[in-house]
mmCIF file of C-alpha atoms and ligand atoms in Angstrom:
data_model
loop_
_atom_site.group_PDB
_atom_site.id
_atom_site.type_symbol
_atom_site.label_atom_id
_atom_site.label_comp_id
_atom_site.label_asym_id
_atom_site.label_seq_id
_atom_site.Cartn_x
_atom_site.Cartn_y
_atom_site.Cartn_z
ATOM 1 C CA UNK A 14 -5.156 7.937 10.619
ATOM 2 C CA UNK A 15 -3.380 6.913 7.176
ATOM 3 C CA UNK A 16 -4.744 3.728 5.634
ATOM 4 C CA UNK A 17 -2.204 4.079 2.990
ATOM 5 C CA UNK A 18 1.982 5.199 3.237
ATOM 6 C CA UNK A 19 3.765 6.120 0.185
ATOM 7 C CA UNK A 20 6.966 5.902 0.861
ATOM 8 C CA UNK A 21 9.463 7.241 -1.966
ATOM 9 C CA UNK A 22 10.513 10.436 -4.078
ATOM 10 C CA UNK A 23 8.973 13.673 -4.957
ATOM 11 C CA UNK A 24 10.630 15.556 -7.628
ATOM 12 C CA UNK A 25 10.073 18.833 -9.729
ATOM 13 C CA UNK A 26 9.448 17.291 -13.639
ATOM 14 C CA UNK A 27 10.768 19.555 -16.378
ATOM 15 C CA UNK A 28 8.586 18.128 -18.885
ATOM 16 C CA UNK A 29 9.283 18.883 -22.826
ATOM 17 C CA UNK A 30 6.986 18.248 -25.706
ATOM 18 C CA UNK A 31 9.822 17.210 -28.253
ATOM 19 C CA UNK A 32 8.697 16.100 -32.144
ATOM 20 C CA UNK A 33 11.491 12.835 -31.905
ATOM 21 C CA UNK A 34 13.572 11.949 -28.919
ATOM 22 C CA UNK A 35 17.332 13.234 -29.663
ATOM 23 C CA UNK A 36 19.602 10.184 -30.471
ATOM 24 C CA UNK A 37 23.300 10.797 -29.596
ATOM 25 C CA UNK A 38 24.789 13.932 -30.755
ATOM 26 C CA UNK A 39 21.231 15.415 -32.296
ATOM 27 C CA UNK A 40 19.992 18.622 -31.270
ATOM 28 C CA UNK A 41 16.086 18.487 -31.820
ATOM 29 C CA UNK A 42 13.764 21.882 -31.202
ATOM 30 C CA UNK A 43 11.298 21.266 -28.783
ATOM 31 C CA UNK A 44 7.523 22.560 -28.911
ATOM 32 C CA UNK A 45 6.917 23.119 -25.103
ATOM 33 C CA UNK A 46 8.105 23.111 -21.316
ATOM 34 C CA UNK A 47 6.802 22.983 -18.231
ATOM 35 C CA UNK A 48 7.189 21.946 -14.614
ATOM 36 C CA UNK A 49 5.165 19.472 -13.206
ATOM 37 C CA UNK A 50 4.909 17.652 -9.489
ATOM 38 C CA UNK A 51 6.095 14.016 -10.334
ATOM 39 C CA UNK A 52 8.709 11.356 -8.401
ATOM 40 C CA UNK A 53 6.876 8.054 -8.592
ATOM 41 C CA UNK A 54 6.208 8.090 -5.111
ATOM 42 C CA UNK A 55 4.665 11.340 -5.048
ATOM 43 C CA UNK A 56 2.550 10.358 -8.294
ATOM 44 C CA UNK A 57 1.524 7.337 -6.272
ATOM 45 C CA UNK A 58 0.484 9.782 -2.907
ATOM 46 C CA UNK A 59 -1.800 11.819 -4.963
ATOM 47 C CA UNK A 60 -3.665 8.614 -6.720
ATOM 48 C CA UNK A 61 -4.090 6.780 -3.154
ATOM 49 C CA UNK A 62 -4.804 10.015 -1.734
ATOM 50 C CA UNK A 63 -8.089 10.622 -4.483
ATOM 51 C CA UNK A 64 -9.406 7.519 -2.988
ATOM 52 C CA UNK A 65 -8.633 6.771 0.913
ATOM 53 C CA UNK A 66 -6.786 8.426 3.703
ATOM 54 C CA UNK A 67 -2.687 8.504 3.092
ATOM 55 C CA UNK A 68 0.441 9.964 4.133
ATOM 56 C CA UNK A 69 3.524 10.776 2.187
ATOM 57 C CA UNK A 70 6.702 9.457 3.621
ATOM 58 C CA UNK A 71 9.941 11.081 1.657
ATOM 59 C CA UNK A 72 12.510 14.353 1.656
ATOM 60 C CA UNK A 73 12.604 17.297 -0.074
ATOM 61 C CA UNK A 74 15.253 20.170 -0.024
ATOM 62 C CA UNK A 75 14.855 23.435 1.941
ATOM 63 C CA UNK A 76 14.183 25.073 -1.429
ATOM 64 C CA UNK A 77 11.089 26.818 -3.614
ATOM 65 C CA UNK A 78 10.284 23.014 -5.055
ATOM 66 C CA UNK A 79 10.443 21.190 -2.055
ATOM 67 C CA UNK A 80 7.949 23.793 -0.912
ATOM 68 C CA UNK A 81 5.888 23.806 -3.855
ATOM 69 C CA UNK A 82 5.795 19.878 -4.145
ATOM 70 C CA UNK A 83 4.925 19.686 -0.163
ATOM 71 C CA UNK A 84 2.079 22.279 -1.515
ATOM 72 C CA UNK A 85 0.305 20.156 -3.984
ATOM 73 C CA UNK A 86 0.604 17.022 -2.130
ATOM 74 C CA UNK A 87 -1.293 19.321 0.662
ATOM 75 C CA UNK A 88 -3.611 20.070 -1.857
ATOM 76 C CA UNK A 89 -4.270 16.680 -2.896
ATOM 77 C CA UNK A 90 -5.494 15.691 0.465
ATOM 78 C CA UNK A 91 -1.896 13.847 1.264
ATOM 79 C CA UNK A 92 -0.548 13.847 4.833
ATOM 80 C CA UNK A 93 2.961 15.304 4.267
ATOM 81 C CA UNK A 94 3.923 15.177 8.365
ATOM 82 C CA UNK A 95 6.882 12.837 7.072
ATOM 83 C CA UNK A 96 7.947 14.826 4.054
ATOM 84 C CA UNK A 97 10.627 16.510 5.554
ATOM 85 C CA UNK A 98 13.411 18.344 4.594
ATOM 86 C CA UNK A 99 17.216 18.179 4.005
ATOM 87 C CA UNK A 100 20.062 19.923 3.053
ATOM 88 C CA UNK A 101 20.403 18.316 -0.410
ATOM 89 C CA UNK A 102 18.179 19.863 -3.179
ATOM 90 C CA UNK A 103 14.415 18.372 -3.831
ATOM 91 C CA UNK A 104 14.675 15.322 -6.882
ATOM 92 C CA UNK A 105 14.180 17.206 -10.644
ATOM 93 C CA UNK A 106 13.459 14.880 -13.277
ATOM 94 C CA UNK A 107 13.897 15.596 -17.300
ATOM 95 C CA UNK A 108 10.932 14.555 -18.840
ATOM 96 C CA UNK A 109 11.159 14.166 -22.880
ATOM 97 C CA UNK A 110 7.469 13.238 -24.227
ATOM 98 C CA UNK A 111 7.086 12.529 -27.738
ATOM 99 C CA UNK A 112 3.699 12.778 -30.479
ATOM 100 C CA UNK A 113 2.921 8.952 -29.442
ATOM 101 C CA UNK A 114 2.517 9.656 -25.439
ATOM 102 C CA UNK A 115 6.158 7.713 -24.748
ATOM 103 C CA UNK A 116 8.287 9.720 -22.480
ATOM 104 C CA UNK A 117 12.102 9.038 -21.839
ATOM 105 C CA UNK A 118 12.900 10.196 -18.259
ATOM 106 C CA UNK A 119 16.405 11.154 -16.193
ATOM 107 C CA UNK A 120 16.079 11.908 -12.721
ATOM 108 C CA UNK A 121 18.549 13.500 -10.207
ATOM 109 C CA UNK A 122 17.017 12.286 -7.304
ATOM 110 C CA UNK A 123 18.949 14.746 -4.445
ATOM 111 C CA UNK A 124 16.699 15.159 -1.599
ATOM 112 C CA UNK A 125 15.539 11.581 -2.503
ATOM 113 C CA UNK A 126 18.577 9.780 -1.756
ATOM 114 C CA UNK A 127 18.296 11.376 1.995
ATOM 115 C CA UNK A 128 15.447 9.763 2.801
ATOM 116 C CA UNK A 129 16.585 6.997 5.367
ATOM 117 C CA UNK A 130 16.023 3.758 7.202
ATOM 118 C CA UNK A 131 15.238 5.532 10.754
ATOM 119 C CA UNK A 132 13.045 7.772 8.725
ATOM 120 C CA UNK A 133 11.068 5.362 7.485
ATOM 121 C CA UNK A 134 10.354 3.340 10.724
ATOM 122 C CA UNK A 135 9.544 6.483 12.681
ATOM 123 C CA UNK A 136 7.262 7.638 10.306
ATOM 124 C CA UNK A 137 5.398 4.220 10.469
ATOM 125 C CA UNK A 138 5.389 3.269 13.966
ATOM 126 C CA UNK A 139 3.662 6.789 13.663
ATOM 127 C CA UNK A 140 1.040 6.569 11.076
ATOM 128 C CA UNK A 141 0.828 2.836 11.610
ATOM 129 C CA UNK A 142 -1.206 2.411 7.817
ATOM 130 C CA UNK A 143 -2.871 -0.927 6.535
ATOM 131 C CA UNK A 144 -0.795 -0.679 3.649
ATOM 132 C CA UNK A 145 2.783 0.670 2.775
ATOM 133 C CA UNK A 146 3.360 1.559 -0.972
ATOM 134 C CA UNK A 147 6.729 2.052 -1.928
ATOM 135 C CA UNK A 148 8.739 1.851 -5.568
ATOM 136 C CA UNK A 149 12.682 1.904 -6.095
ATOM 137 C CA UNK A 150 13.665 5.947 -7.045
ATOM 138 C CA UNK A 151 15.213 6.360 -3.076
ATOM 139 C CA UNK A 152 17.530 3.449 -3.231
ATOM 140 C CA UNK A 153 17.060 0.248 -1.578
ATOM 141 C CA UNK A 154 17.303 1.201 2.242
ATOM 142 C CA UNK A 155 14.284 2.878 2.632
ATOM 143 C CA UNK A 156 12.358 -0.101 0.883
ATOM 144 C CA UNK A 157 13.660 -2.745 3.213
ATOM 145 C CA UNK A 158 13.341 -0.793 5.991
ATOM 146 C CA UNK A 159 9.113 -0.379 4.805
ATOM 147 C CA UNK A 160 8.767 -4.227 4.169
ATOM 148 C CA UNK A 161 10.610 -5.225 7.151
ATOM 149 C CA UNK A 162 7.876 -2.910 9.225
ATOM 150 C CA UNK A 163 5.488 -4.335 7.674
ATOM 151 C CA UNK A 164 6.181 -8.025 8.290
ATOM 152 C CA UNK A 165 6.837 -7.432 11.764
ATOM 153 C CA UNK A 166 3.583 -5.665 12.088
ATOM 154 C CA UNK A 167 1.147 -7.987 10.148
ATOM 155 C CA UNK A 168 0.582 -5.100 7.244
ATOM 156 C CA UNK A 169 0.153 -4.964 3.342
ATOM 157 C CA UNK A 170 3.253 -4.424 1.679
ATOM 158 C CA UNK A 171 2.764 -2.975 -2.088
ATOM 159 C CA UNK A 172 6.455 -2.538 -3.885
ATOM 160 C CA UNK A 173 6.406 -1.179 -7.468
ATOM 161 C CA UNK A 174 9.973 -1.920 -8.894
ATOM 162 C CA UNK A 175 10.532 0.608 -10.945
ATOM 163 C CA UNK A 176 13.421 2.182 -11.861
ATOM 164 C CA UNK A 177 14.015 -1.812 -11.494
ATOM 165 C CA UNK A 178 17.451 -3.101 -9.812
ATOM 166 C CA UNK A 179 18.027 -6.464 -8.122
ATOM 167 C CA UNK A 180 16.222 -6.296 -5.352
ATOM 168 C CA UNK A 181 16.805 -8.257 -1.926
ATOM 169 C CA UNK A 182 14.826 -11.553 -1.259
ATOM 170 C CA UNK A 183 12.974 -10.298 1.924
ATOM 171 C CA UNK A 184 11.765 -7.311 0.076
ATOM 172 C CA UNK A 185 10.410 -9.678 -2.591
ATOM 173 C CA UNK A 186 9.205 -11.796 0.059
ATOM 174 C CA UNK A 187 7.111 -9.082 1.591
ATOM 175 C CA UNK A 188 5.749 -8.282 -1.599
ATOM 176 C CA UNK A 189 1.819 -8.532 -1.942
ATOM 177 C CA UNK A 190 1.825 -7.782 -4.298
ATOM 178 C CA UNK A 191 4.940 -7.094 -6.402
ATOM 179 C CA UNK A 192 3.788 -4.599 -9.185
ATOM 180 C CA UNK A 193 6.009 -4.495 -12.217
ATOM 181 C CA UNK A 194 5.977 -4.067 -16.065
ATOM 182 C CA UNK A 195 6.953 -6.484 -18.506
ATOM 183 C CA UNK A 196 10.647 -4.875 -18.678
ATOM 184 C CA UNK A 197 11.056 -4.764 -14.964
ATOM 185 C CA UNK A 198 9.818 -8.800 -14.607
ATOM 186 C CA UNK A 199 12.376 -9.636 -17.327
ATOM 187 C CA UNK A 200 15.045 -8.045 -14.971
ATOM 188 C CA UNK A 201 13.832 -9.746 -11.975
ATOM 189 C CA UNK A 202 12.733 -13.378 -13.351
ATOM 190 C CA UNK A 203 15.302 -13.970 -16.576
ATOM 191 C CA UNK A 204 11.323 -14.538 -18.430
ATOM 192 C CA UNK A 205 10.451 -12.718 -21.373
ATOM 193 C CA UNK A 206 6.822 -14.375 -21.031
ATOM 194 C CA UNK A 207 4.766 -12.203 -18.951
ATOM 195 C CA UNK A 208 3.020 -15.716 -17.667
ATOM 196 C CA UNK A 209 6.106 -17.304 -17.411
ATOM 197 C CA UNK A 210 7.854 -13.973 -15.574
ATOM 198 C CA UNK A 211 4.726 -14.085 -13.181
ATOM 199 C CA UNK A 212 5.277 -17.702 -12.208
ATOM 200 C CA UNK A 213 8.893 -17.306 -11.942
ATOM 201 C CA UNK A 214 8.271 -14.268 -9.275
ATOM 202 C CA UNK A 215 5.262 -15.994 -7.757
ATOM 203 C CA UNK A 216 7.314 -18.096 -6.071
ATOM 204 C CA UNK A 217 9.101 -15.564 -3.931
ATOM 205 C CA UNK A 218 6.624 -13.029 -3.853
ATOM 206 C CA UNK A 219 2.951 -13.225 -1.923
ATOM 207 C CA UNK A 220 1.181 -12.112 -5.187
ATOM 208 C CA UNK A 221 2.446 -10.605 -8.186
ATOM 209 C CA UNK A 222 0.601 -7.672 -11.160
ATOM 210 C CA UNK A 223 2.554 -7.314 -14.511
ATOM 211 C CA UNK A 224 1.794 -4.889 -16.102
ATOM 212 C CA UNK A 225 1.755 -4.856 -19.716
ATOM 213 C CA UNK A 226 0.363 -1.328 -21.046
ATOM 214 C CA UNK A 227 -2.492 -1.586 -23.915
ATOM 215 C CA UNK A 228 -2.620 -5.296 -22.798
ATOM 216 C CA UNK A 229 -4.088 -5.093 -19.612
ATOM 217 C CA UNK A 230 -2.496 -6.758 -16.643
ATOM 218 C CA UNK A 231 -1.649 -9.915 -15.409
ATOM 219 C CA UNK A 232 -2.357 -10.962 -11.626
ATOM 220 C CA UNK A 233 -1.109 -14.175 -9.789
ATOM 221 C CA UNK A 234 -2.426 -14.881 -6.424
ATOM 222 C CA UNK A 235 -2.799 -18.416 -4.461
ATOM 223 C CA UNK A 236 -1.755 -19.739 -7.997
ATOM 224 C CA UNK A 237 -3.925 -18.741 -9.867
ATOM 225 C CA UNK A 238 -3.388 -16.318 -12.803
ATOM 226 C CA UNK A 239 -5.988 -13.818 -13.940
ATOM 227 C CA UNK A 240 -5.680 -11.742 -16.672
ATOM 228 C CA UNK A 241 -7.119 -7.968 -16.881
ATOM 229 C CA UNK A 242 -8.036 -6.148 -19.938
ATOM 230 C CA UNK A 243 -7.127 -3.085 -20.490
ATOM 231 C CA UNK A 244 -9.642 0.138 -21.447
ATOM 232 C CA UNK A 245 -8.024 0.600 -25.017
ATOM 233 C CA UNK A 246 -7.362 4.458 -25.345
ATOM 234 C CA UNK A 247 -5.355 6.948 -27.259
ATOM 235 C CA UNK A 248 -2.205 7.756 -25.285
ATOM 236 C CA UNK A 249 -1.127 11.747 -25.194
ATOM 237 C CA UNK A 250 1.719 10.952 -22.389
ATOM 238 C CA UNK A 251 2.486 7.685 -20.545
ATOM 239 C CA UNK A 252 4.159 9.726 -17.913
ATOM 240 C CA UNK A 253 2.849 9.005 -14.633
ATOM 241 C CA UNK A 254 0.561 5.703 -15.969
ATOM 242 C CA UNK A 255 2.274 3.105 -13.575
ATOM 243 C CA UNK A 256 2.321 5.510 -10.203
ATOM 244 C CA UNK A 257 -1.425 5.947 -10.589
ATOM 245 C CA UNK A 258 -1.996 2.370 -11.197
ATOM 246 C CA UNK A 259 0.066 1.438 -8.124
ATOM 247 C CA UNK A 260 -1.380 4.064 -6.111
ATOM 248 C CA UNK A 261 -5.218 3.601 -7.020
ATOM 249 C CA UNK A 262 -4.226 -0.437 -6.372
ATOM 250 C CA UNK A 263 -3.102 0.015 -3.221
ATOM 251 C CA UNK A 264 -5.947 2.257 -2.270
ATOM 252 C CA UNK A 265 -8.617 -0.137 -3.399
ATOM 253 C CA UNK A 266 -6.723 -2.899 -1.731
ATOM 254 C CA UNK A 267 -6.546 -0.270 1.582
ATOM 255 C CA UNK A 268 -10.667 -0.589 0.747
ATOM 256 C CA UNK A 269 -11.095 -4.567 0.796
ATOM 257 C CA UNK A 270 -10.778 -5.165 -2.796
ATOM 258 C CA UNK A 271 -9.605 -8.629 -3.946
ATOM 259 C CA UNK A 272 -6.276 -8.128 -5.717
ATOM 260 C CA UNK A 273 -7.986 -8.831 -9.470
ATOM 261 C CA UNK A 274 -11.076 -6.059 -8.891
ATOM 262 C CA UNK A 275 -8.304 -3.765 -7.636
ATOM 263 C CA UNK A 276 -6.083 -4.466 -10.821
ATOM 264 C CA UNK A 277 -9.063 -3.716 -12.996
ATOM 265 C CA UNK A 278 -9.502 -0.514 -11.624
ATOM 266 C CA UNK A 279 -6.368 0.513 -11.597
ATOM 267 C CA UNK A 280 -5.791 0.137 -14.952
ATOM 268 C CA UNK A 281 -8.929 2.193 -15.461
ATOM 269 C CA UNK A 282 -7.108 5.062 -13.990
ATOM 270 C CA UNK A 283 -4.214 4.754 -15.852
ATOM 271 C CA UNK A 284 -5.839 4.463 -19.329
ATOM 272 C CA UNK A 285 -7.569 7.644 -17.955
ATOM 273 C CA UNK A 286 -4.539 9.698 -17.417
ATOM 274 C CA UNK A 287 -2.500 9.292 -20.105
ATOM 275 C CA UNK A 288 -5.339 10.828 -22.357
ATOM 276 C CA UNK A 289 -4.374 14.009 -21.107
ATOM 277 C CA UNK A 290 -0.836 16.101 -21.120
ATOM 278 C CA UNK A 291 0.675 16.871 -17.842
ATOM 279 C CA UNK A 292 -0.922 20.757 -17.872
ATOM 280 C CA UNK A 293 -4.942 19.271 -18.385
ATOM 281 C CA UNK A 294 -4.665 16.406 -15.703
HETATM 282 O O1 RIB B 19 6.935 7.645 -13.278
HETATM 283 C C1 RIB B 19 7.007 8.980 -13.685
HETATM 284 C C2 RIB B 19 7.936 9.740 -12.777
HETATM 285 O O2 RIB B 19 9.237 9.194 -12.910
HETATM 286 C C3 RIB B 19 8.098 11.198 -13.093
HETATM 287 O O3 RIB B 19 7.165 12.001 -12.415
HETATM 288 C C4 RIB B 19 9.550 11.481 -12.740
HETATM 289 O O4 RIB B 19 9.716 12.375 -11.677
HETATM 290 C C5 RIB B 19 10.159 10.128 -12.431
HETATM 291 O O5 RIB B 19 10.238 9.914 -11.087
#
């Protein structure tokens, strides 16, 4: 049984250690590379899957990283039954991280982009989990597909939008809550105001987290706004600090949190990884 369903991407991160990030037409020397598991939705898997039953719901290519991905979401305790494969190569992602823990990330999400509506429903009606977590890296169909099920079957629906795009009404509709950063509420409420952005999306979404890095978080539920502190840290690499929030979130919510203790906790466990480069976490 699978209290929690990641649905999204799983890609092979070529991660370099770089002194500045390149602007246009610089060549910079870089100090390290190596590959990683990442794809926010696998990211997410692994956090949820630290913390309560889940299942990974995505597609990988017949190909040594689809395998090896596939292999450390095993490892992690993450039901990969609906991580299949397809003919397109599994999602790489070129990850630049620089001395102050930022990262600037381009992702070729192959595999990704296979995963479908049909898919997603199967896999599901299958697992049947409290709560489906999903973010925006496999397109759109796959995430209306996931909040669709999950209205019609009286479940949590947990959408991080990030990369953000517009996204359609009933997927914001479904959204409880609707996890963003302050970027990705800007592009989805016209607000620069993290208070104001939450209000503006409170009204189409069930609940809404913004979250704003070394600031904490903000929550709005039932109309009323909380904010979260944040665990103030040094940062070594940001990479990865959103999926974990969003995954140990929906976990704790899987666990009969209220949204707020949830948020607080996530946040732990992001301020917690991005102490650490990708090789020591
Ligand atoms: O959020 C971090 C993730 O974004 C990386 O693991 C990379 O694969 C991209 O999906």
């Amino acid at each position: 049984v699978s209290t929690v369903a990641v649905v999204g991407s799983a890609n092979l991160d070529l991660v370099v250690l770089t002194p500045t990030r390149p602007t246009a037409g610089e060549t910079v020397l870089g100090e390290n590379l190596s590959e990683h598991a990442g794809g926010k939705g696998l990211n997410q898997a692994m956090a949820a899957a630290g913390l309560v039953p889940t299942s990974f719901i995505g597609r990988h290519g017949d190909d040594d990283a689809g395998r090896l991905l596939r292999s450390i979401l095993e490892k992690h305790n993450a039901g990969t039954t609906y991580f299949r494969p397809t003919e397109t190569a599994t999602g790489r992602a070129i990850v630049l991280v620089t001395p102050d823990g930022e990262n600037s990330i381009t992702v070729l999400p192959g595999a990704n982009r296979q995963l479908s509506r049909d898919d997603v429903l199967d896999a599901l009606d299958d697992l049947d989990p409290a709560i489906v977590l999903t973010q925006l890296e496999c397109g759109l169909a796959p995430v209306t597909a996931a909040a669709q099920w999950t209205e019609a079957n009286h479940k949590r629906f947990v959408v991080n939008a990030s990369p953000v795009t517009d996204v359609p009404e009933a997927v914001l509709g479904a959204a409880d809550p609707l996890i963003v950063n302050q970027l990705e509420a800007f592009h989805l409420s016209r607000h620069e105001a993290p208070v104001a952005a939450a209000i503006a999306l409170g009204r189409q979404c069930h609940s809404v987290v913004i979250t704003l890095g070394s600031q904490g978080a903000l929550v709005l539920e039932s109309d009323k706004l909380s904010q979260i502190p944040a665990t103030q840290v040094t940062a070594v690499d940001t990479t990865g600090a959103g999926d974990a929030f969003a995954g140990v979130l929906a976990a704790r919510l899987a666990a009969s949190d209220r949204l707020t203790d949830a948020a607080r906790l996530a946040g732990l466990a992001a301020a917690t990884l991005i102490q650490r480069h990708r090789s020591h976490r």
